[in-house]
Short mmCIF file of C-alpha atoms in Angstrom, two decimals:
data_model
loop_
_atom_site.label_atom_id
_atom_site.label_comp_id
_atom_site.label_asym_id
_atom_site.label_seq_id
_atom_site.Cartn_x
_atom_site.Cartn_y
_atom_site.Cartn_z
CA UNK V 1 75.40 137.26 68.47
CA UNK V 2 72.93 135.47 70.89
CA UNK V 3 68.94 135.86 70.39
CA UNK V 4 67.54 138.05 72.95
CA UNK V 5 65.36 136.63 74.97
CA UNK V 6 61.61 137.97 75.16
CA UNK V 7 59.87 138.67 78.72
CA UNK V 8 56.09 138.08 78.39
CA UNK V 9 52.91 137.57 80.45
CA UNK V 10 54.78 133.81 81.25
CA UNK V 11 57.33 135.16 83.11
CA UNK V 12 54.42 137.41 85.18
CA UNK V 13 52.74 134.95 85.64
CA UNK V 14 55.83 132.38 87.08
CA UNK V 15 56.90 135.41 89.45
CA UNK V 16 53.64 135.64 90.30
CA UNK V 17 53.44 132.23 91.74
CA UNK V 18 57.08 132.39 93.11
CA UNK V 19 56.57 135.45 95.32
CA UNK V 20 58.39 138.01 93.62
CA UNK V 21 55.46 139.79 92.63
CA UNK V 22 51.44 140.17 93.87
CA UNK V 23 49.24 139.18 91.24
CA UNK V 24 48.42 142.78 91.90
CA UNK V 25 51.28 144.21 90.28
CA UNK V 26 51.99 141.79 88.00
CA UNK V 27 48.52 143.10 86.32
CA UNK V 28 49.66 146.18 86.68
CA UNK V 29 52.92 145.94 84.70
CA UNK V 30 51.30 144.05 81.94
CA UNK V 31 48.87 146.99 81.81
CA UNK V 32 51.18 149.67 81.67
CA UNK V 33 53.15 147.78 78.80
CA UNK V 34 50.03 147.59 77.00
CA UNK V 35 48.89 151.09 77.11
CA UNK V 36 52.14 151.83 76.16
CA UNK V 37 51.48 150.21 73.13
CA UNK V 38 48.28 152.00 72.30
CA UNK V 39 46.07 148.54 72.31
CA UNK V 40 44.60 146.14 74.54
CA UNK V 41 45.98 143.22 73.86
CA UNK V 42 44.27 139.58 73.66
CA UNK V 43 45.75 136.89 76.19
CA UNK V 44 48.77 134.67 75.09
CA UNK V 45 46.86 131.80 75.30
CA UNK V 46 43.22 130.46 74.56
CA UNK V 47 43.30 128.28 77.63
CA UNK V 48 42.32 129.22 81.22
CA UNK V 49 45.46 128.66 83.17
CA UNK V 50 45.15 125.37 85.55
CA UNK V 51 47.04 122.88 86.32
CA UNK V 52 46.76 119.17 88.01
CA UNK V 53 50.61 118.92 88.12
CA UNK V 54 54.17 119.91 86.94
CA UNK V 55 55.80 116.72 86.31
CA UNK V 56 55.33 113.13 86.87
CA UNK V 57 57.53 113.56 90.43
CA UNK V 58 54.48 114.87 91.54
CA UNK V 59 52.46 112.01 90.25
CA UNK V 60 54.72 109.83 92.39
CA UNK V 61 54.65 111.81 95.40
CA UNK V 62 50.97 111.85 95.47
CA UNK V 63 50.69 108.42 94.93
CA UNK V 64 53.25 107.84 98.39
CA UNK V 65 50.55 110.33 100.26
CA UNK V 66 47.75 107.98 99.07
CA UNK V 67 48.83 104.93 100.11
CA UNK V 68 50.53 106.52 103.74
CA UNK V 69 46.82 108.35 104.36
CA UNK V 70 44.83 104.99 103.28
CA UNK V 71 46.64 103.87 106.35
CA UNK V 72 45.56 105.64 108.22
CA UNK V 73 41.82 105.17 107.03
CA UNK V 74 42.77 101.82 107.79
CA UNK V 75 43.52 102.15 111.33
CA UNK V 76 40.32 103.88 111.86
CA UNK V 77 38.46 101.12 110.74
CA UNK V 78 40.74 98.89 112.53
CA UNK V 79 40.22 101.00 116.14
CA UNK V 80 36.23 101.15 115.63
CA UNK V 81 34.48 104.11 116.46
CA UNK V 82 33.58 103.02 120.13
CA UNK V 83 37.44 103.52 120.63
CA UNK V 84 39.07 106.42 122.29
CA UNK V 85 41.71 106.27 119.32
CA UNK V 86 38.73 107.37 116.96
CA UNK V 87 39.10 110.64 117.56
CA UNK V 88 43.07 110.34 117.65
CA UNK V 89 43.79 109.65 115.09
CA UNK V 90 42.16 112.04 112.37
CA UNK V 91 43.60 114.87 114.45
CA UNK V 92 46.90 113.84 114.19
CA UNK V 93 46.54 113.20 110.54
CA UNK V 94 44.94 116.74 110.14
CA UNK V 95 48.20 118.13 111.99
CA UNK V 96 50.85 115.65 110.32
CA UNK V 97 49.21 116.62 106.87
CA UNK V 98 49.60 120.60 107.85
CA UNK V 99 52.95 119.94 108.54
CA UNK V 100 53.94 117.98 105.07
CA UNK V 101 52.00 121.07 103.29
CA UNK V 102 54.46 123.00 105.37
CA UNK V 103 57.05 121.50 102.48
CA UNK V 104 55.53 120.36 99.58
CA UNK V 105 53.09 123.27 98.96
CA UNK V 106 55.09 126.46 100.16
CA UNK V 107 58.62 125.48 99.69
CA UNK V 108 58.60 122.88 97.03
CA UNK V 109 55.15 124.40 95.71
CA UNK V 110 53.57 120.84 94.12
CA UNK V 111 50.15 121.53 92.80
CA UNK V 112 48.87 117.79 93.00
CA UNK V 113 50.81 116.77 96.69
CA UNK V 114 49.12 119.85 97.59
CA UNK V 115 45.71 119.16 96.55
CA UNK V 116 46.04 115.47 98.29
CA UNK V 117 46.86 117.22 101.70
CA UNK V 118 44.42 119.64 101.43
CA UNK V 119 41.82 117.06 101.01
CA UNK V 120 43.33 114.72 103.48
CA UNK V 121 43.20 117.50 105.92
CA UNK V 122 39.46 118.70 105.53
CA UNK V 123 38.23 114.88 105.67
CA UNK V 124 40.43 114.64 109.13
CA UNK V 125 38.51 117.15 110.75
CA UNK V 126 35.07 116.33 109.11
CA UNK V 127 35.68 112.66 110.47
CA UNK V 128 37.12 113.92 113.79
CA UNK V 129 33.36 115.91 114.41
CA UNK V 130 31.63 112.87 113.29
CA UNK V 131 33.37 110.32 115.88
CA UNK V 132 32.75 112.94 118.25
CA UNK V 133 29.03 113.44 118.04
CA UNK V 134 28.76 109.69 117.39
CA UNK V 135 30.85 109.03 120.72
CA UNK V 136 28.44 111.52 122.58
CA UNK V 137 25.25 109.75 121.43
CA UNK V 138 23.70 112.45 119.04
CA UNK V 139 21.00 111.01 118.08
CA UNK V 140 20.48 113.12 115.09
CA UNK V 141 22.23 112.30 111.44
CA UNK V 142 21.09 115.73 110.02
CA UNK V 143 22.57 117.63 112.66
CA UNK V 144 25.86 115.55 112.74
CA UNK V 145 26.39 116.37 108.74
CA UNK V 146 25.52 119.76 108.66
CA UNK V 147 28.14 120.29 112.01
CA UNK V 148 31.01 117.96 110.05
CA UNK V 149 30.62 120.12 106.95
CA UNK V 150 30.50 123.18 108.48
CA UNK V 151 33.96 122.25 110.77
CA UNK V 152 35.20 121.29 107.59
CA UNK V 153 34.80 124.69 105.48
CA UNK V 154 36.33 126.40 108.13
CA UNK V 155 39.15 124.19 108.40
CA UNK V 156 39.37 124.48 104.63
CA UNK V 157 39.03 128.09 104.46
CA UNK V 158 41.80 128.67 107.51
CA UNK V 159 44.21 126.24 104.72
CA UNK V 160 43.63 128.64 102.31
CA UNK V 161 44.44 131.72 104.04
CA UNK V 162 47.42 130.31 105.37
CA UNK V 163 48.88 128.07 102.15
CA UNK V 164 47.00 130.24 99.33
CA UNK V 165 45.86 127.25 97.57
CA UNK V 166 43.41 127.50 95.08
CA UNK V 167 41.77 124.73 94.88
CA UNK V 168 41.15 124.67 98.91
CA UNK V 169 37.86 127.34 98.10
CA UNK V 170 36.86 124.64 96.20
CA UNK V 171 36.51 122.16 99.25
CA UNK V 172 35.31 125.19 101.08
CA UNK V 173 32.26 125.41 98.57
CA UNK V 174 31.71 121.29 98.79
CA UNK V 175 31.23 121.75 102.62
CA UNK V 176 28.91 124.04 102.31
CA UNK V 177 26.85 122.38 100.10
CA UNK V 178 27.34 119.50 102.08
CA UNK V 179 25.84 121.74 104.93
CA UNK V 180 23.39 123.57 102.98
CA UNK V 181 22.01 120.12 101.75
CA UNK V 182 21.99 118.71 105.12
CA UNK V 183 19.53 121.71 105.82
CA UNK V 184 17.19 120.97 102.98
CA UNK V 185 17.22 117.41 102.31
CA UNK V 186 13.62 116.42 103.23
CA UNK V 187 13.03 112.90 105.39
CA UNK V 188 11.38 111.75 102.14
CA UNK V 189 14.15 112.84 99.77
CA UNK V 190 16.43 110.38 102.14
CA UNK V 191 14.13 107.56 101.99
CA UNK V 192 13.99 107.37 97.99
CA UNK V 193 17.92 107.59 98.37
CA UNK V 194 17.94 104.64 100.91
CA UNK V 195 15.45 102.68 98.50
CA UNK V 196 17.15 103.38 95.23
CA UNK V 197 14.33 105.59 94.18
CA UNK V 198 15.99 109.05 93.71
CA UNK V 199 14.56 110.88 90.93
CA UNK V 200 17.61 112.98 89.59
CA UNK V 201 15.11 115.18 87.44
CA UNK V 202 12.81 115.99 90.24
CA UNK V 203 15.76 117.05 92.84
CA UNK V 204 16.72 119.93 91.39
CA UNK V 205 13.37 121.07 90.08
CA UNK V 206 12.40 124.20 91.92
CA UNK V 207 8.43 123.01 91.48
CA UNK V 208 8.93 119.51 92.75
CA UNK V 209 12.11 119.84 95.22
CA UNK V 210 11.96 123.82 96.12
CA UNK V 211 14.18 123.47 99.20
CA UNK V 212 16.56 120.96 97.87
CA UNK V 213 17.10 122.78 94.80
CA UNK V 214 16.54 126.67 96.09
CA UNK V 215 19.17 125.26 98.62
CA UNK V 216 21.49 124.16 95.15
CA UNK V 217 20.42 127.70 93.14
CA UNK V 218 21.55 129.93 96.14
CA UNK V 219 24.97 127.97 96.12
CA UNK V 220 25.56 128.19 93.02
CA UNK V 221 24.83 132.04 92.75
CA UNK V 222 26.88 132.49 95.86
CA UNK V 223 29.84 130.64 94.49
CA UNK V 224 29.56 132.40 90.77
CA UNK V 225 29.39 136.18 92.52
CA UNK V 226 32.65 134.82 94.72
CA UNK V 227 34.23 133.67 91.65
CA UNK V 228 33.54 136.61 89.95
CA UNK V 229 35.06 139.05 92.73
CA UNK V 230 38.56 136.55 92.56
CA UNK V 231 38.42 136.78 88.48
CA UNK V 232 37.73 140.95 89.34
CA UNK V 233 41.54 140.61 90.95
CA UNK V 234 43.37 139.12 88.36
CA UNK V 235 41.95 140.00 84.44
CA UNK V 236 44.76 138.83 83.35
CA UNK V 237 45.20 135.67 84.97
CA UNK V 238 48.30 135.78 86.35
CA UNK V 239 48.04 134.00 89.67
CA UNK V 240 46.31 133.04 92.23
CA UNK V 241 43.15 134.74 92.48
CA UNK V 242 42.23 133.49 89.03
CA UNK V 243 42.93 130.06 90.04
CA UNK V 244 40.69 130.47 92.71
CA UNK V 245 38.04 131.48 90.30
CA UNK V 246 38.51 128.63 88.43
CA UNK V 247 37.92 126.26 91.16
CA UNK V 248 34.87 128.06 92.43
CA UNK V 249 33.14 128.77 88.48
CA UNK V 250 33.69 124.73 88.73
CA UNK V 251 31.40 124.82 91.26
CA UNK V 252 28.96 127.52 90.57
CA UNK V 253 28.61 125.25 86.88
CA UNK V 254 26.57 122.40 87.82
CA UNK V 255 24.51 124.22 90.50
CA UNK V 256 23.29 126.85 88.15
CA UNK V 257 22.76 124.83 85.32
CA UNK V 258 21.18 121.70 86.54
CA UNK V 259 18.69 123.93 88.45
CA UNK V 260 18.02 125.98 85.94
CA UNK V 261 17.53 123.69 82.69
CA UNK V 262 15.55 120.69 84.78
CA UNK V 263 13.08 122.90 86.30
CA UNK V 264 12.97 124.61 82.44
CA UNK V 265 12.85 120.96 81.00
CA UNK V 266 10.37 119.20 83.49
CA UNK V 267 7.54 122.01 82.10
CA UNK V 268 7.68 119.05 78.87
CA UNK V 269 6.91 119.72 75.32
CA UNK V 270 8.13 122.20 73.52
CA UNK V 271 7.58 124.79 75.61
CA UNK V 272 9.98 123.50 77.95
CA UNK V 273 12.48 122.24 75.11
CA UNK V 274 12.54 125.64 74.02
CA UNK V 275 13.02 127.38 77.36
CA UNK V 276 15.69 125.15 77.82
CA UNK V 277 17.38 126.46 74.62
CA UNK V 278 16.86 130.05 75.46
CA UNK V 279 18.28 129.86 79.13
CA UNK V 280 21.56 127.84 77.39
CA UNK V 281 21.90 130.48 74.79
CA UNK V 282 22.40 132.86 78.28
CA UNK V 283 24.70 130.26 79.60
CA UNK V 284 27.06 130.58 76.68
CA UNK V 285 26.57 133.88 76.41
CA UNK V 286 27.30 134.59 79.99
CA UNK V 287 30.20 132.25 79.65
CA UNK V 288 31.80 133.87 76.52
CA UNK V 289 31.63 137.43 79.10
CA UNK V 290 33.34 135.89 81.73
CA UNK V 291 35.60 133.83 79.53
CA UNK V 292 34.90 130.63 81.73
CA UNK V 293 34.43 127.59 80.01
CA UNK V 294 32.74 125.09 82.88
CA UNK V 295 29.55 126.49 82.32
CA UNK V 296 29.02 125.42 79.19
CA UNK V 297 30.92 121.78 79.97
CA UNK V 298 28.17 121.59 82.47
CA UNK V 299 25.32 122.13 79.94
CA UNK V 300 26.60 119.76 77.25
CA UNK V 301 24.18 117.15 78.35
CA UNK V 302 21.00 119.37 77.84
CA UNK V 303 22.67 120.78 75.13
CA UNK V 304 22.62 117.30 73.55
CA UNK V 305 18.29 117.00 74.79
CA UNK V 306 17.58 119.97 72.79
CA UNK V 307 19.55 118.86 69.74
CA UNK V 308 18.04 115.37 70.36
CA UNK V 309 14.66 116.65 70.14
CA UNK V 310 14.74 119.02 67.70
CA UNK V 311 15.85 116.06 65.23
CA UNK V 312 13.60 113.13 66.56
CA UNK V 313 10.64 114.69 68.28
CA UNK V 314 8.78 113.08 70.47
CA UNK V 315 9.61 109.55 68.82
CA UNK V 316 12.50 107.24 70.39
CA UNK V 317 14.55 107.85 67.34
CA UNK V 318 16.46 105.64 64.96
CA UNK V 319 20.15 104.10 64.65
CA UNK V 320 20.34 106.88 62.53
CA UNK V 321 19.35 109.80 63.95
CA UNK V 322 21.22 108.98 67.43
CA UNK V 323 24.59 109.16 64.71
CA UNK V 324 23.35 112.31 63.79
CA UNK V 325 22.77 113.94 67.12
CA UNK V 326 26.38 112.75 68.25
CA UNK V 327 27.55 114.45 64.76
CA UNK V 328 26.07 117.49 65.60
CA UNK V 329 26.74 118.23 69.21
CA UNK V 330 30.57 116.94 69.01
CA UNK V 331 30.76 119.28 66.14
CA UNK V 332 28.93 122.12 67.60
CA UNK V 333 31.35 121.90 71.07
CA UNK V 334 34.66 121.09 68.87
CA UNK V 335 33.49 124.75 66.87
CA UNK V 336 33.04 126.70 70.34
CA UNK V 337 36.28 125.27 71.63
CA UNK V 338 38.29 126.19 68.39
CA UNK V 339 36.94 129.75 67.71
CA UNK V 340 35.87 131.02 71.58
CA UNK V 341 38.38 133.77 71.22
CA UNK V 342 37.43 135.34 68.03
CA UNK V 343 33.58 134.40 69.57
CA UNK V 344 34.48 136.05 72.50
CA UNK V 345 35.82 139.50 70.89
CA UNK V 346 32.45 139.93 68.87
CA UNK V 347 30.28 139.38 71.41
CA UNK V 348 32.47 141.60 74.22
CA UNK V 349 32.78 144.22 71.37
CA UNK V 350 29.25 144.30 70.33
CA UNK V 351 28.12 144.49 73.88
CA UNK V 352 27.85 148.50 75.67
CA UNK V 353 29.97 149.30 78.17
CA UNK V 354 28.51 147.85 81.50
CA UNK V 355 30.20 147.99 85.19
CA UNK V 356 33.14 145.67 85.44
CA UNK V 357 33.35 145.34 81.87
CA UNK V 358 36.95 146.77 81.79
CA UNK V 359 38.09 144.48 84.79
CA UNK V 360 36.70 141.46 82.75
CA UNK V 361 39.60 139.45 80.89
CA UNK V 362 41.47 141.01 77.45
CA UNK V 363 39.24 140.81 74.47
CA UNK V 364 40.48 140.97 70.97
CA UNK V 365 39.52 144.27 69.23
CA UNK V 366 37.91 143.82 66.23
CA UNK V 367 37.85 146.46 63.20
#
C-alpha cells in the first residue's frame, strides 16, 4: 500500500506563490490547523525563506539578459549624450525589459531573470531623467540626482504593484536613499569624496555629519516600520509579503546600525565601547523579536570592535590576540546561527504580551 503523502506549510507556501491562494489565506489555513491542534506550532524551518534562484536555467537566462542589456549600455556610450538617441534608447530598454518581465516573472515566474529586469528597468528610467536634464542644461548635479532617484522609486514601486516582486521595494528604498542623500550631502562632504578624503566614521555620526546621517537614521526607521507592516501580513511566511520584508529589513540593517554604533563608538574610550555593546545587545534582541537575521549580519563588524577591545585594550594587540578575537566572534555568530530558534522561544516567552506580539512569527513554547 503506497505512503500517504503529507501536506504541510511547503505546499502553502508553493500555492501561495502560484496563485491559488493569498498569502492571506494561506495563513489562515495553517492557523486553523494549528488551533486545531491545541498548540502553536514553531516554523518548519530555521531559515527565513529567500531565494536568488530555482535552478541553474535561471543562472543562464540571466546571464543572456546581462550581456543583451550591456549592449545596450554600450550603445549609449557609443551615441554620446549630446545625441538625440540618448534619451532613446533607455526608454525603449525600460519598455522592452517590461515586456520580457511580462514572461519570465509572471508566467515562467524566475526569481533571478526577474531581479535582472527589474534592475535593468529602474536604471533605464534613472538614466533616461539624467540625459534629459543634462540635454536641457541643468546646471545643478544635486538637483539632477535627487530628480533621477526619485523617477526611479516610482518607476520601481509602479513594477511592484504590477509584477509583485519582492525584491523591487528594495530598489524602491535605494532610490530613496539615493534621493534623501542627494538632499543632505553637504558641498564639503562631496569634496572629501572627490579628493579621496571621506571619513567613513564621521558620515554617519549624528555629532559630526547630523544631516547626512539623520538623513540615513530616518531611512532606516522608515524602511524597518515598512518592513514590519509586510512581516505583520504574513507571520508565517508564506509568500510574498514576507519576502518583501526581507528585502526591506536588508535595508533598514545597515542604516540603523551604522548610525547608531559610530555615533555610540566615536564618543571613544570605554564609555563609548560600552555603549556600543549595550545598543548591540538591543540589536539582537530586537532581531531575535522580529526573527530577522540582517540586523545582526550588519553589526558583526562592531561586534568584532567590542570583542577586540575588550581583549587588547587600548594597545595594537599581538599575533595572538588577533587569533583570539577571530576565535571568539566566529564562535559567538556560528552559536547564534545554530541555536536562534530555541534563543528565540526564551526570549519571546519570557517577554509580556505587547501589541503585535501575536502577529509576530511562531515561537516555540517552552515548559
Amino acid at each position: 500500500m503506497a505512503d500517504k503523502a503529507e501536506f504541510g506549510t511547503e505546499d502553502l507556501r508553493a500555492a501561495a506563490a502560484a496563485g491559488i491562494l493569498t498569502e492571506s489565506q494561506a495563513s489562515a489555513v495553517v492557523v486553523l490547523a494549528q488551533s486545531r491542534a491545541g498548540k502553536r506550532l514553531a516554523q518548519s524551518g530555521e531559515d527565513e525563506p529567500f531565494e536568488f534562484f530555482r535552478g541553474f536555467a535561471e543562472i543562464f537566462i540571466a546571464v543572456g539578459l546581462s550581456i543583451l542589456l550591456s549592449g545596450s549600455l554600450a550603445l549609449l556610450s557609443w551615441v554620446g549624450l549630446t545625441s538625440g538617441l540618448f534619451l532613446v534608447v533607455p526608454l525603449a530598454t525600460s519598455g522592452v525589459v517590461w515586456w520580457m518581465a511580462g514572461y519570465f516573472t509572471l508566467r515562467r515566474r524566475m526569481v533571478l531573470p526577474s531581479m535582472i529586469l527589474a534592475a535593468a528597468f529602474g536604471i533605464g528610467l534613472c538614466t533616461f531623467v539624467l540625459g534629459w536634464m543634462a540635454q536641457g542644461d541643468f546646471p545643478n548635479p544635486r538637483l539632477m540626482l535627487i530628480y533621477a532617484c526619485l523617477a526611479a522609486a516610482a518607476g520601481m514601486g509602479i513594477w511592484y504593484w504590477h509584477f509583485k516582486l519582492p525584491v523591487a521595494m528594495f530598489m524602491v528604498g535605494l532610490a530613496c536613499l539615493g534621493a534623501l542623500y542627494g538632499v543632505t550631502l553637504s558641498t564639503g562632504v562631496v569634496f572629501d569624496l572627490q579628493a579621496g578624503r571621506l571619513n567613513f566614521g564621521s558620515l554617519f555620526d549624528l555629532r559630526n555629519s547630523p544631516d547626512f546621517a539623520l538623513a540615513t537614521l530616518i531611512f532606516g526607521i522608515g524602511a524597518f516600520l515598512a518592513g514590519m507592516w509586510f512581516d505583520m501580513r504574513d507571520p508565517l511566511r508564506l509568500g510574498r509579503h514576507a519576502a518583501t520584508g526581507f528585502w526591506l529589513h536588508l535595508l533598514a540593517a545597515p542604516a540603523l546600525v551604522n548610525t547608531m554604533a559610530l555615533t555610540l563608538y566615536n564618543i571613544g574610550g570605554a564609555v563609548g565601547m560600552l555603549s556600543v555593546a549595550l545598543a548591540l545587545a538591543f540589536i539582537a534582541a530586537l532581531a531575535l523579536i522580529i526573527d530577522r537575521r540582517s540586523f545582526l549580519t550588519a553589526g558583526i563588524v562592531y561586534i568584532a570592535w567590542v570583542i577586540s577591545w575588550a581583549i587588547r585594550g587600548d594597545s595594537h594587540g599581538g599575533f595572538g590576540q588577533w587569533i583570539a578575537i577571530l576565535l571568539i566572534l566566529g564562535s559567538f555568530i556560528t552559536a547564534l546561527g545554530t541555536w536562534w530558534i530555541p534563543l528565540r522561544a526564551t526570549l519571546m516567552a519570557t517577554l509580556p504580551d505587547f501589541p503585535g506580539k501575536s502577529r509576530l512569527p511562531p515561537y516555540s513554547e517552552t515548559s
